[in-house]
Short mmCIF file of C-alpha atoms and ligand atoms in Angstrom, two decimals:
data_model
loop_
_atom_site.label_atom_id
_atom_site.label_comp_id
_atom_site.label_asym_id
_atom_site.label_seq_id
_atom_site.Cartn_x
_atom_site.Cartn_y
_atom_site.Cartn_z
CA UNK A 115 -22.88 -6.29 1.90
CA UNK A 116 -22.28 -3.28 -0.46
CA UNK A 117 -21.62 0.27 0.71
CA UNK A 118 -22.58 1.53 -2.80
CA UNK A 119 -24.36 -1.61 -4.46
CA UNK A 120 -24.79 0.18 -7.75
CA UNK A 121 -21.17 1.50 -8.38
CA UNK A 122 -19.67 -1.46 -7.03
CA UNK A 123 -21.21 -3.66 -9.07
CA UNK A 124 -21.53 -1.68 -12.13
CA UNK A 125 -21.71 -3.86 -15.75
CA UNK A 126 -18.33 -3.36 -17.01
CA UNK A 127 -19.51 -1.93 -20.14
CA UNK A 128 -21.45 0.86 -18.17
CA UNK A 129 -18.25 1.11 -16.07
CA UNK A 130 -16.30 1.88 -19.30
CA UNK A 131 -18.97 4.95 -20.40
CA UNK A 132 -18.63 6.08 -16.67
CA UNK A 133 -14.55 5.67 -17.37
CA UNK A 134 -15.09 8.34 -20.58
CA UNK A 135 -17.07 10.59 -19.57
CA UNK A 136 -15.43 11.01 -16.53
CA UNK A 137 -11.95 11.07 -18.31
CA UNK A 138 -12.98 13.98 -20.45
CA UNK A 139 -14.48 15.80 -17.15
CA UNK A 140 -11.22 15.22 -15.56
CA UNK A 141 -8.92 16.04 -18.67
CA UNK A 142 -11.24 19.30 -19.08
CA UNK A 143 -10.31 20.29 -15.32
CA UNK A 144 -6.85 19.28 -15.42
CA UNK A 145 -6.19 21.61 -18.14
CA UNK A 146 -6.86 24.20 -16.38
CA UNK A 147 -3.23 23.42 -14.44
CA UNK A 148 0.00 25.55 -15.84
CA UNK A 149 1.23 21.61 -15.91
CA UNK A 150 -1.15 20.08 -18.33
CA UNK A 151 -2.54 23.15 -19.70
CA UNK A 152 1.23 23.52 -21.33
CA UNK A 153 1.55 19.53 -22.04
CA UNK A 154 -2.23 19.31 -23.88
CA UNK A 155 -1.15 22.54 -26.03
CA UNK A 156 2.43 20.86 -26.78
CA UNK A 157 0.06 17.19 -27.63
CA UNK A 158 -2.92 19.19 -29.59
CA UNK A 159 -5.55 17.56 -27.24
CA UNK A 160 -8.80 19.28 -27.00
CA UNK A 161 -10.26 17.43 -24.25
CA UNK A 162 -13.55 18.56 -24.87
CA UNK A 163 -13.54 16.05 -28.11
CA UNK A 164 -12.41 13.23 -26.04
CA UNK A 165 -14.89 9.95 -26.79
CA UNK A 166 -12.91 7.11 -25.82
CA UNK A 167 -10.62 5.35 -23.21
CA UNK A 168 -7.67 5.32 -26.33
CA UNK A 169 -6.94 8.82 -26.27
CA UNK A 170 -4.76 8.06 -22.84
CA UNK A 171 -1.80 6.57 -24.98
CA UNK A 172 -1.34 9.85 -26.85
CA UNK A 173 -1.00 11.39 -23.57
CA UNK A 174 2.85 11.26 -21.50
CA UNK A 175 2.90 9.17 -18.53
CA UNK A 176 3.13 11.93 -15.55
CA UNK A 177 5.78 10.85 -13.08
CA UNK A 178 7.19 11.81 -9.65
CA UNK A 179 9.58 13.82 -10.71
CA UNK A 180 6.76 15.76 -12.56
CA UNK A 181 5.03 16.59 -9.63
CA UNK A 182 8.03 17.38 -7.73
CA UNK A 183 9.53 20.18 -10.15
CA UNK A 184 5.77 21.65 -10.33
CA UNK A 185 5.50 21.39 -6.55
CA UNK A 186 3.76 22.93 -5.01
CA UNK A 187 0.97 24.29 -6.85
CA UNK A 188 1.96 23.93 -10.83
CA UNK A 189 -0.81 21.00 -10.73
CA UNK A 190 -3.70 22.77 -9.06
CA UNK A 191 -6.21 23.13 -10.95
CA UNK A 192 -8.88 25.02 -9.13
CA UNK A 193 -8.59 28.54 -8.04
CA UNK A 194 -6.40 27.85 -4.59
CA UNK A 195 -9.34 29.32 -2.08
CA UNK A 196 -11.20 26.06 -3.34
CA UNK A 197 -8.40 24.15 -1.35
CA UNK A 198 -8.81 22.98 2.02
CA UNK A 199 -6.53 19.99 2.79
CA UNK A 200 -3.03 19.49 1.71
CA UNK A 201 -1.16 15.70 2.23
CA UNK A 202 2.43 14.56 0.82
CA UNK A 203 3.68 11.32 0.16
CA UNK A 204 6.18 10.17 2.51
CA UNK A 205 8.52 10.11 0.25
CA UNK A 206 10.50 6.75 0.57
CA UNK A 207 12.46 7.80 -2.21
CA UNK A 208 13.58 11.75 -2.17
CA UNK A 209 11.83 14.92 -1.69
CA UNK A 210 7.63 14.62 -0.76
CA UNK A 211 5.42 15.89 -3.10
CA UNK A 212 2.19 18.23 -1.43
CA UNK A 213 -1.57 16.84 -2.70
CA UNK A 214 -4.38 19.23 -2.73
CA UNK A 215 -7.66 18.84 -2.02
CA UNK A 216 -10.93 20.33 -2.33
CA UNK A 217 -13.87 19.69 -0.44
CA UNK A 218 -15.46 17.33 -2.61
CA UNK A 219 -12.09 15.40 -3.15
CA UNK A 220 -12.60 14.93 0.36
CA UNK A 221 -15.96 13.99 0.55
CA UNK A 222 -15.41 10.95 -2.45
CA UNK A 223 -12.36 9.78 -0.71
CA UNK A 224 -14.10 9.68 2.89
CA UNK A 225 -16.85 7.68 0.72
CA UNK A 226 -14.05 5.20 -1.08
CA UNK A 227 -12.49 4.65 2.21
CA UNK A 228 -15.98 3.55 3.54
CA UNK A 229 -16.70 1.84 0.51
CA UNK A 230 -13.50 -0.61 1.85
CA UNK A 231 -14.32 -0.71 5.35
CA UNK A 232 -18.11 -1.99 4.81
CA UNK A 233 -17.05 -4.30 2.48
CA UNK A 234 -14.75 -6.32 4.99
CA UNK A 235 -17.79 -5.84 7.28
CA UNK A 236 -17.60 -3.03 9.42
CA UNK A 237 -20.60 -2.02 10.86
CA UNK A 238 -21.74 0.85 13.01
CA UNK A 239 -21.34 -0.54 16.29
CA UNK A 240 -17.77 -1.46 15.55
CA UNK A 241 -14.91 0.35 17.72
CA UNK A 242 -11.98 1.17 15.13
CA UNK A 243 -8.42 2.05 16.58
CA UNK A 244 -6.46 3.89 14.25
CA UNK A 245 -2.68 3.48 14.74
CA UNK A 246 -1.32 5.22 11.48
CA UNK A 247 -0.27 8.72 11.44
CA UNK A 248 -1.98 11.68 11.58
CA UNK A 249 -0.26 14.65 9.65
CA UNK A 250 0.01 15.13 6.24
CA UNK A 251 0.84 11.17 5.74
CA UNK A 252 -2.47 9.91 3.85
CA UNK A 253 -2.92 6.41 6.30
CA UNK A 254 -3.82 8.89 9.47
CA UNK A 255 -6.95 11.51 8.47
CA UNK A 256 -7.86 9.35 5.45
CA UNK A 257 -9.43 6.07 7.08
CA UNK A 258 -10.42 8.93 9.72
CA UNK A 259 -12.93 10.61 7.09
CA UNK A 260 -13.74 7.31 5.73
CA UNK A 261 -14.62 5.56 9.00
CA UNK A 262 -16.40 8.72 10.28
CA UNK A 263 -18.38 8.47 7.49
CA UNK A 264 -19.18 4.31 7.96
CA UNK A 265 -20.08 5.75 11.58
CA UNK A 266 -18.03 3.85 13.12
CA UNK A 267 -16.56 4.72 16.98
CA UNK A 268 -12.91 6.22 15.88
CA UNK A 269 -10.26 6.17 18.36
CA UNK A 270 -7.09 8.44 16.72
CA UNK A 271 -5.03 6.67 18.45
CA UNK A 272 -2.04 7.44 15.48
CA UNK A 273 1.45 5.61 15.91
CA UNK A 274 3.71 4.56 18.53
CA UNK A 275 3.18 3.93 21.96
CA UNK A 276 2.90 0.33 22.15
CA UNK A 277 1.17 -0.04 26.04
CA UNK A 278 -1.04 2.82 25.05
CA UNK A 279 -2.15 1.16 22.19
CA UNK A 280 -3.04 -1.83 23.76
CA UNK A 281 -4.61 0.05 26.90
CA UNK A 282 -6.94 1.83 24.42
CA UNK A 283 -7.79 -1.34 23.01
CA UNK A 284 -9.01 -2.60 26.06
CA UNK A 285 -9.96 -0.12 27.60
CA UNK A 286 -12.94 0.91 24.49
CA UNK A 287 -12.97 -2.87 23.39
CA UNK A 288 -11.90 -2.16 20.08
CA UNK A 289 -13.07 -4.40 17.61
CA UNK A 290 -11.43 -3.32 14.32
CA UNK A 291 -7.71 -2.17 14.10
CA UNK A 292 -5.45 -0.07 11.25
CA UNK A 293 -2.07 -1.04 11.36
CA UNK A 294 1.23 -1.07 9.42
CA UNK A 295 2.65 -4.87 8.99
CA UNK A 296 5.84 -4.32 10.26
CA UNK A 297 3.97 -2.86 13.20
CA UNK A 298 1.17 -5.19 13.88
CA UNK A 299 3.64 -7.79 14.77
CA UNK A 300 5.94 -5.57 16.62
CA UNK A 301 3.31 -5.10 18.78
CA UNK A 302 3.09 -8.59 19.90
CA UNK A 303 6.35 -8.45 22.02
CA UNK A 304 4.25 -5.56 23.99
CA UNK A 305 1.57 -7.99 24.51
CA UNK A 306 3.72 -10.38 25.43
CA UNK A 307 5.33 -8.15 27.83
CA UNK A 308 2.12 -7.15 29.37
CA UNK A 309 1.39 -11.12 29.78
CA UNK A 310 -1.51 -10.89 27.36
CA UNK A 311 -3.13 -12.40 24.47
CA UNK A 312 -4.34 -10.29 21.94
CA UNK A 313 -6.66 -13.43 21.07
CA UNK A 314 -7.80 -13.60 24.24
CA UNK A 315 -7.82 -10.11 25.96
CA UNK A 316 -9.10 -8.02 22.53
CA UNK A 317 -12.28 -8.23 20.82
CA UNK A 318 -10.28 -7.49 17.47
CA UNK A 319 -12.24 -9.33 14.92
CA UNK A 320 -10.89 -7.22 11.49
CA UNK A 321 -7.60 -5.57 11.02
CA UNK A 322 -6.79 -3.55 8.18
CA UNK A 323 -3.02 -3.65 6.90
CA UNK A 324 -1.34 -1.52 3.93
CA UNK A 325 1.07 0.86 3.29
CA UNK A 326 4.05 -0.81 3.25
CA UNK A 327 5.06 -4.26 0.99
CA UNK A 328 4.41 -7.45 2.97
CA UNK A 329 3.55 -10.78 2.05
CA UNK A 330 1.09 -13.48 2.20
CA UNK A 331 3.18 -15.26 5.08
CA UNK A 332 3.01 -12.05 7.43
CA UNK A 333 -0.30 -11.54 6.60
CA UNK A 334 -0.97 -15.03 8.24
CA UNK A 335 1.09 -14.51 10.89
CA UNK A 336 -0.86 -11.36 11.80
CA UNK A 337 -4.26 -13.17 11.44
CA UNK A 338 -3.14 -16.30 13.58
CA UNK A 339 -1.27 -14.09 16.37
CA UNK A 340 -4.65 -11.28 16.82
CA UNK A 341 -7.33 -14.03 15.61
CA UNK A 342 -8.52 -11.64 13.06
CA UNK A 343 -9.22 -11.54 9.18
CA UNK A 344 -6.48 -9.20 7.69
CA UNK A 345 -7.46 -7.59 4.56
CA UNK A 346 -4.71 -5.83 2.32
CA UNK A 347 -5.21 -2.23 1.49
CA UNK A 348 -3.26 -0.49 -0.79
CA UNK A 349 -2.98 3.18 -2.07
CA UNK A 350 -0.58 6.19 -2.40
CA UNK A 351 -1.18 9.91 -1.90
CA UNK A 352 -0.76 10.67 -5.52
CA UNK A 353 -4.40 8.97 -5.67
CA UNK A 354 -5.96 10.66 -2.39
CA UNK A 355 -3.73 7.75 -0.36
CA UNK A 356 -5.91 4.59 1.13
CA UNK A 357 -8.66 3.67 -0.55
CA UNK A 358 -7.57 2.83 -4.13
CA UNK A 359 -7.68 -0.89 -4.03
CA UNK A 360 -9.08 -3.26 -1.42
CA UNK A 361 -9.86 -7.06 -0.93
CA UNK A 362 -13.00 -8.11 -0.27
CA UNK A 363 -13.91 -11.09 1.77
CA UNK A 364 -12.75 -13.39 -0.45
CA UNK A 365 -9.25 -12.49 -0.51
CA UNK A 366 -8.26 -12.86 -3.90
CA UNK A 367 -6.92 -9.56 -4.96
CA UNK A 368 -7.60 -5.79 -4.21
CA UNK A 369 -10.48 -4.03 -6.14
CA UNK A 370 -9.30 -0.78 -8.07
CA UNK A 371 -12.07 1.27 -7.37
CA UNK A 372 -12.61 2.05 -11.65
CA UNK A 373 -15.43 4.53 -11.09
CA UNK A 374 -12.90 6.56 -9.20
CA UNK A 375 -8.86 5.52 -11.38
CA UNK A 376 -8.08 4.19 -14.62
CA UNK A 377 -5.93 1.35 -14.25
CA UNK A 378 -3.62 0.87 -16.79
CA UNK A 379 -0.06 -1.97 -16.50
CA UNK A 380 2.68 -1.37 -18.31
CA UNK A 381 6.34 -2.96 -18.96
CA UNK A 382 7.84 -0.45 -16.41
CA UNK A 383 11.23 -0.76 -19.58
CA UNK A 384 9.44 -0.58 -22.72
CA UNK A 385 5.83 1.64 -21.78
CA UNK A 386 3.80 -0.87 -23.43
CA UNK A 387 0.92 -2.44 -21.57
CA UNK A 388 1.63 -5.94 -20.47
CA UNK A 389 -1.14 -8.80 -21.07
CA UNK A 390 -3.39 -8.96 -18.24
CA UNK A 391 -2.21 -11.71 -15.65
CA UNK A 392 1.22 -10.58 -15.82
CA UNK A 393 3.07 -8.57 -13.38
CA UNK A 394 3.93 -4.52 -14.61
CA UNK A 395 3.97 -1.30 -13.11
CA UNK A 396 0.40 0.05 -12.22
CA UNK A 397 -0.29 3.28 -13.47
CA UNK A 398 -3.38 5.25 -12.49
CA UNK A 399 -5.77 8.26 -14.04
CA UNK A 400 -7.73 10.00 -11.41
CA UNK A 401 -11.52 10.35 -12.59
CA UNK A 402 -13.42 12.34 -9.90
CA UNK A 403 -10.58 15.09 -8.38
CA UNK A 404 -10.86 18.81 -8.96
CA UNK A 405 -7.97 19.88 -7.03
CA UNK A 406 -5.19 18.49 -8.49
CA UNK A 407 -6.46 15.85 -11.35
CA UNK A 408 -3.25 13.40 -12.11
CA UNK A 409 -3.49 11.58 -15.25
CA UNK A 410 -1.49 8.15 -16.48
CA UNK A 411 0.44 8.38 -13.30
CA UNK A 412 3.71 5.95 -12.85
CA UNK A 413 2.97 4.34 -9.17
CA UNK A 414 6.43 2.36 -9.64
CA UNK A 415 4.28 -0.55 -8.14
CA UNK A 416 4.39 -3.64 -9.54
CA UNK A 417 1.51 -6.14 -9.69
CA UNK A 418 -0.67 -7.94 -11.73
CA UNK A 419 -4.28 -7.42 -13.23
CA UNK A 420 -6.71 -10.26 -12.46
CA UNK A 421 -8.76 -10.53 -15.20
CA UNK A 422 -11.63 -13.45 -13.75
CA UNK A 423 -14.82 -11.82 -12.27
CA UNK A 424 -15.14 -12.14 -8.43
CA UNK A 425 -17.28 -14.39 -6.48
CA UNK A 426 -18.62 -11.61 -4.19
CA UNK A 427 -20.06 -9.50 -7.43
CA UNK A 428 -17.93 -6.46 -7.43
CA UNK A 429 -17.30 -5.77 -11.05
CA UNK A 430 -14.36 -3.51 -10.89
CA UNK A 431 -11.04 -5.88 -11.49
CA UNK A 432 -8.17 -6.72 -8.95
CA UNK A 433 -4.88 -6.44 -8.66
CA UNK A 434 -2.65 -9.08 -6.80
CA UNK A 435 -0.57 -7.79 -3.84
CA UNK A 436 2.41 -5.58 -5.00
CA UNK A 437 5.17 -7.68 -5.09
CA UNK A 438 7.85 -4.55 -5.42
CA UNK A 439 8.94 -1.34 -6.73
CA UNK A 440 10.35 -0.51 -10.13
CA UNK A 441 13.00 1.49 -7.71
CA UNK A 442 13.60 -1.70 -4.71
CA UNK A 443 14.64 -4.21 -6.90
CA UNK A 444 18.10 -5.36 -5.60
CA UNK A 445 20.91 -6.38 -7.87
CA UNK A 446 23.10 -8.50 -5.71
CA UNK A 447 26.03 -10.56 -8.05
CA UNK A 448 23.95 -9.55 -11.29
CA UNK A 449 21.18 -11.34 -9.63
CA UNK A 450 17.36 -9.55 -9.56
CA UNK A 451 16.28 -10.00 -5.80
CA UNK A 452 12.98 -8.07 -4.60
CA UNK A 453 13.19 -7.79 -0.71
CA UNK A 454 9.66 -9.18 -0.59
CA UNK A 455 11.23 -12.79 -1.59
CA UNK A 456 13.75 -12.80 0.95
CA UNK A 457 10.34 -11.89 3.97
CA UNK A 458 8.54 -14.41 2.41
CA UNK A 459 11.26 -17.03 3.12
CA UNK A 460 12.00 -15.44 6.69
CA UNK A 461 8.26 -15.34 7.79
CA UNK A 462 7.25 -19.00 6.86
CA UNK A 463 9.70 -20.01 9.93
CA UNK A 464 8.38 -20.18 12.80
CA UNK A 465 11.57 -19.29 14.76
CA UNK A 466 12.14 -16.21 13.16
CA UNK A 467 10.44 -13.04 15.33
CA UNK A 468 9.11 -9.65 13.71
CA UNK A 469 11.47 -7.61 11.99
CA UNK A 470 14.57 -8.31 9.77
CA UNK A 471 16.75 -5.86 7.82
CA UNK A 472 18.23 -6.89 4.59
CA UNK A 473 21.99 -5.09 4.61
CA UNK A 474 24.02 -4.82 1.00
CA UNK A 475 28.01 -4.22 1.67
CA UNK A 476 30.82 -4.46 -0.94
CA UNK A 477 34.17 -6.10 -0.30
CA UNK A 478 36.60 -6.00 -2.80
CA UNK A 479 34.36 -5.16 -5.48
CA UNK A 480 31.98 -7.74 -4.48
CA UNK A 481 28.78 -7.69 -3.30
CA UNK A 482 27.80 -9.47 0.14
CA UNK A 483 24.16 -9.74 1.04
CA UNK A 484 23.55 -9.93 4.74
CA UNK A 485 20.34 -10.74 6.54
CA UNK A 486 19.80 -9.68 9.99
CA UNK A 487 17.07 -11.52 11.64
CA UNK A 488 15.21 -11.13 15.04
CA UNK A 489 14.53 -14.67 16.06
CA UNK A 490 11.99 -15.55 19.03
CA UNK A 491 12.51 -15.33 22.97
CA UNK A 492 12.14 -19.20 23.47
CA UNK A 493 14.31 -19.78 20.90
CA UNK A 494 17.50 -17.73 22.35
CA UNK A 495 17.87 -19.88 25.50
CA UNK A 496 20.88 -21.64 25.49
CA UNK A 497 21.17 -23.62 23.03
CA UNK A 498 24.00 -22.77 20.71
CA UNK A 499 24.06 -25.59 17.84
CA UNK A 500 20.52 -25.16 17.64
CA UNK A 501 20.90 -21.77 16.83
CA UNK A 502 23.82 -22.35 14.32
CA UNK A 503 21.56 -24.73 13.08
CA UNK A 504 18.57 -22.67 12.63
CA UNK A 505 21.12 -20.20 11.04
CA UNK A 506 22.02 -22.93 8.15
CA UNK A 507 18.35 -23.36 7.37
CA UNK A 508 17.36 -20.13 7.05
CA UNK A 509 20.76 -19.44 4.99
CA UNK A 510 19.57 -22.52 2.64
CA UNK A 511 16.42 -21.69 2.12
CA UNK A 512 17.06 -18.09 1.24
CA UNK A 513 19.36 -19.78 -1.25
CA UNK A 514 17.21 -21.75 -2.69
CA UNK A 515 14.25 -18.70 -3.25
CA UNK A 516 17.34 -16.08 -4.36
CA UNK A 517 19.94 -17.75 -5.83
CA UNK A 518 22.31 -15.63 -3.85
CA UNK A 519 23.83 -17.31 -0.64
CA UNK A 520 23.16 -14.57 1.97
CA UNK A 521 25.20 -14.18 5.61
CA UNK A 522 22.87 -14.88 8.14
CA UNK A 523 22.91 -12.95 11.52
CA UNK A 524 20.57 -14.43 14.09
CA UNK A 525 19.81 -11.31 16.76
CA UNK A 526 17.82 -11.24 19.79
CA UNK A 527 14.16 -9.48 19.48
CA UNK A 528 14.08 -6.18 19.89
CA UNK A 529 17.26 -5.44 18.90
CA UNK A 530 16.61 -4.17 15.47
CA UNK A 531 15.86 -0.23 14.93
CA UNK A 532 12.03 0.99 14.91
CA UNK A 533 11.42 3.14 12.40
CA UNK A 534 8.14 5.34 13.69
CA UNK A 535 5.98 4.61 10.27
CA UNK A 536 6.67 2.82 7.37
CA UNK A 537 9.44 0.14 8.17
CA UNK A 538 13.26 0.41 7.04
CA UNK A 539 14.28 -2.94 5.07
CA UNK A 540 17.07 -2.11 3.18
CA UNK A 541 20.10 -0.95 3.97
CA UNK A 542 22.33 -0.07 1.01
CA UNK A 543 26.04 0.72 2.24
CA UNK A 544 27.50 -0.32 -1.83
CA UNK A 545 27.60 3.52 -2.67
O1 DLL B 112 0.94 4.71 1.93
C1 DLL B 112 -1.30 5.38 1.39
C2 DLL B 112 -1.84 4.34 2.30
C3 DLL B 112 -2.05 4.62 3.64
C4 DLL B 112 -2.19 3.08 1.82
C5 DLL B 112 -2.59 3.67 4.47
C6 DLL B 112 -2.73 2.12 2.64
C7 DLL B 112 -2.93 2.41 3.98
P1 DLL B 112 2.16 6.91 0.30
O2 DLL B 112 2.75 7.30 1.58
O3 DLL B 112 2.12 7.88 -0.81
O4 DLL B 112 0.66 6.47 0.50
O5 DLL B 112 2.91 5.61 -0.19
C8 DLL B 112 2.46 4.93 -1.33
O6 DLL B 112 3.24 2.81 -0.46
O7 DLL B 112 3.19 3.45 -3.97
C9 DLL B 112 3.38 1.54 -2.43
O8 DLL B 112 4.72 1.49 -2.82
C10 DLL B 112 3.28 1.46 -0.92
N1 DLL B 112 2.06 0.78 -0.51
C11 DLL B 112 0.89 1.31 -0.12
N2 DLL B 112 0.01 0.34 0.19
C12 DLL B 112 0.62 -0.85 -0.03
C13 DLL B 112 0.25 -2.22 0.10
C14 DLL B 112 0.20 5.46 1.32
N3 DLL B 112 -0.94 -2.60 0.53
C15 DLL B 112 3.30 3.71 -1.57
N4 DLL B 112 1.17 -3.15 -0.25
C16 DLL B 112 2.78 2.90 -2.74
C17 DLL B 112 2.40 -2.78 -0.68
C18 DLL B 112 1.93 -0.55 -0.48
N5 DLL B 112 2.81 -1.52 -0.80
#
């Protein structure tokens, strides 16, 4: 049941001493970076004299933009021949910022990665298909190491073509599958196409889905459709990429992996941590990387801490899914809307199909919300009023979650653009 029994279920109060000791490790290394080797002179922090977890708040939050302007090496902290792997984050919002890694980063995030797979039950003997991309996105070569490491049966199968995909499925009979959302459900109008079942003509049994925002809804969708158990995954380069938080089989939450991050949540206005429970923006440490140690990092996810232990005996806590970004909130008519509300709506009904895009416009100064929605084959034959009918619901109960009354355009599947990786939901034309 446990990869690493003892770290993973660690007393908390051991967890903590393992938290300080490896914070003063890591705040050692890291100042030996021209970034925090100026900011720990400018703070007066000797890390060598660091005793406690409390010594973080005296320390600025690192952000982004940080890492950008030091890009690409004013956060390495090793001597650069120590380097063998570089990775970026895919920047959803401006320029991507390079990670670097040494070969024992490497090696402990091959080992979280496996940590997660085993715990969902992967065993050796599993075949494990993994559609994300390879390159210098983290999703590709990072559940790569890790399931190498499990000794598992890989198949890099990376992104994209859909009939290949499935072919390869079949074809090795594989049994455990890593897959974007947005594309996981995509991929069931290729099945359909094909005039198969992927609950019939796979042997999936597990798939593993992060990377992008999604909700409970899809998630179900995705386990009904495959006839799998979909676990959420979550991670970001910044923090090696996959591996940082995980559910287990119960479901409940992600584990933060707290022998490897801090976790701290703040009030992503004020700074100040929020009360665990409620929703702020996660913001990590790294504890075990030489390369390029990050400390009090602002993920601009939002989430909340689960305080209550876990029935499967894991000590380290959990975060809830990430309902949004600091930075993809929407303010339609003065009105907060996080896209996630507006797919959570869309995927409870069972005539809308895969993908949607959420379009903002302004006429005459004001703000007009439009949601484009693919709606299912079956459901495009003929019958008009039913369609302007299905259009009213969906327009009422998107009301009723956002306040805002959206337009509504029903389109046939398919007809939406694919974007290769991470999906494209919002499409701001207000300037
Ligand atoms: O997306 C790492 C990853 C790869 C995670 C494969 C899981 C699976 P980045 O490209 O740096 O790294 O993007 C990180 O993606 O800050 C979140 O906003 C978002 N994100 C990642 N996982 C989830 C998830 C990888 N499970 C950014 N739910 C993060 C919601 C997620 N958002």
């Amino acid at each position: 049941m446990f990869w690493d029994e003892e770290m993973e279920t660690l007393p908390r109060d051991e967890l903590k001493r393992l938290q300080v000791e490896r914070l003063r490790q890591t705040l050692v290394r890291a100042s030996r970076s021209p970034f925090y080797s100026r900011l720990f002179k400018r703070i007066k922090l000797d890390p060598e004299k660091v005793s406690s977890l409390d010594v973080l708040k005296d320390i600025p939050f690192t952000t982004k933009e940080d890492l950008r302007s030091n890009a690409p090496y004013g956060f390495l902290a090793v001597p650069k021949e120590e380097i063998i792997r570089v990775h970026s984050s895919s920047g959803t919002t401006g320029a991507a910022t390079p990670i670097l890694y040494t070969r024992s980063d490497i090696d402990r995030w091959a080992d979280l990665v496996a940590r997660c797979m085993y715990m969902t039950g992967v065993r050796k003997g599993d075949v494990f298909q993994n559609t994300m991309g390879y390159g210098l996105f983290t999703g590709g070569l990072g559940f790569h190491y890790g399931a190498e490491k499990l000794g598992v049966m890989v198949i890099p199968s990376g992104p994209g073509n859909s009939k290949r995909q499935i072919y390869l499925m079949r074809t090795f009979g594989t049994t455990v599958i890593h897959i974007l959302p947005s594309y996981a459900l995509r991929l069931l109008s290729t099945f359909e196409e094909l005039g198969l079942d992927p609950k019939e003509d796979t042997q999936l049994r597990i798939a593993f889905i992060g990377a992008e925002p999604h909700t409970e809804e899809m998630r179900r969708r995705i386990e009904e459709a495959y006839g799998v158990d979909a676990y959420n995954s979550y991670g970001l380069s910044e923090m090696n990429g996959p591996g940082v938080a995980f559910e287990c089989p119960h479901k409940n939450g992600m584990h933060v992996w707290e022998d490897s991050f801090i976790l701290e949540v703040v009030d992503p206005e004020t700074l100040e941590p929020v009360p665990e429970g409620e929703v702020g923006e996660l913001v990590f440490t790294t504890l075990t990387r030489e390369g390029m140690p990050i400390i009090r990092y602002r993920s601009r996810d939002l989430a909340a801490v689960y305080p209550d232990p876990c029935p499967c005996g894991r000590t380290h806590r959990r975060i809830s899914r990430i309902m949004g970004r600091t930075d993809d909130m929407l303010i339609v008519k003065g009105v907060n809307i996080f896209p996630m509300q507006i797919e959570k709506v869309l995927m409870s009904i069972p005539e809308v199909g895969t993908d949607y895009q959420i379009v903002l416009e302004r006429e005459n100064y004001m703000d007009k919300l439009i949601v484009r929605v693919e709606i299912n084959a079956k459901f495009f034959e003929g019958d008009v009023k039913g369609l302007e009918r299905l259009r009213r619901r969906i327009i009422e109960e998107l009301r009723s979650e956002i306040v805002v009354t959206p337009e509504v355009e029903l389109l046939e599947p398919g007809s939406l653009p694919k974007a290769e990786g991470k999906a494209v939901r919002v499409i701001d034309r207000r300037g």
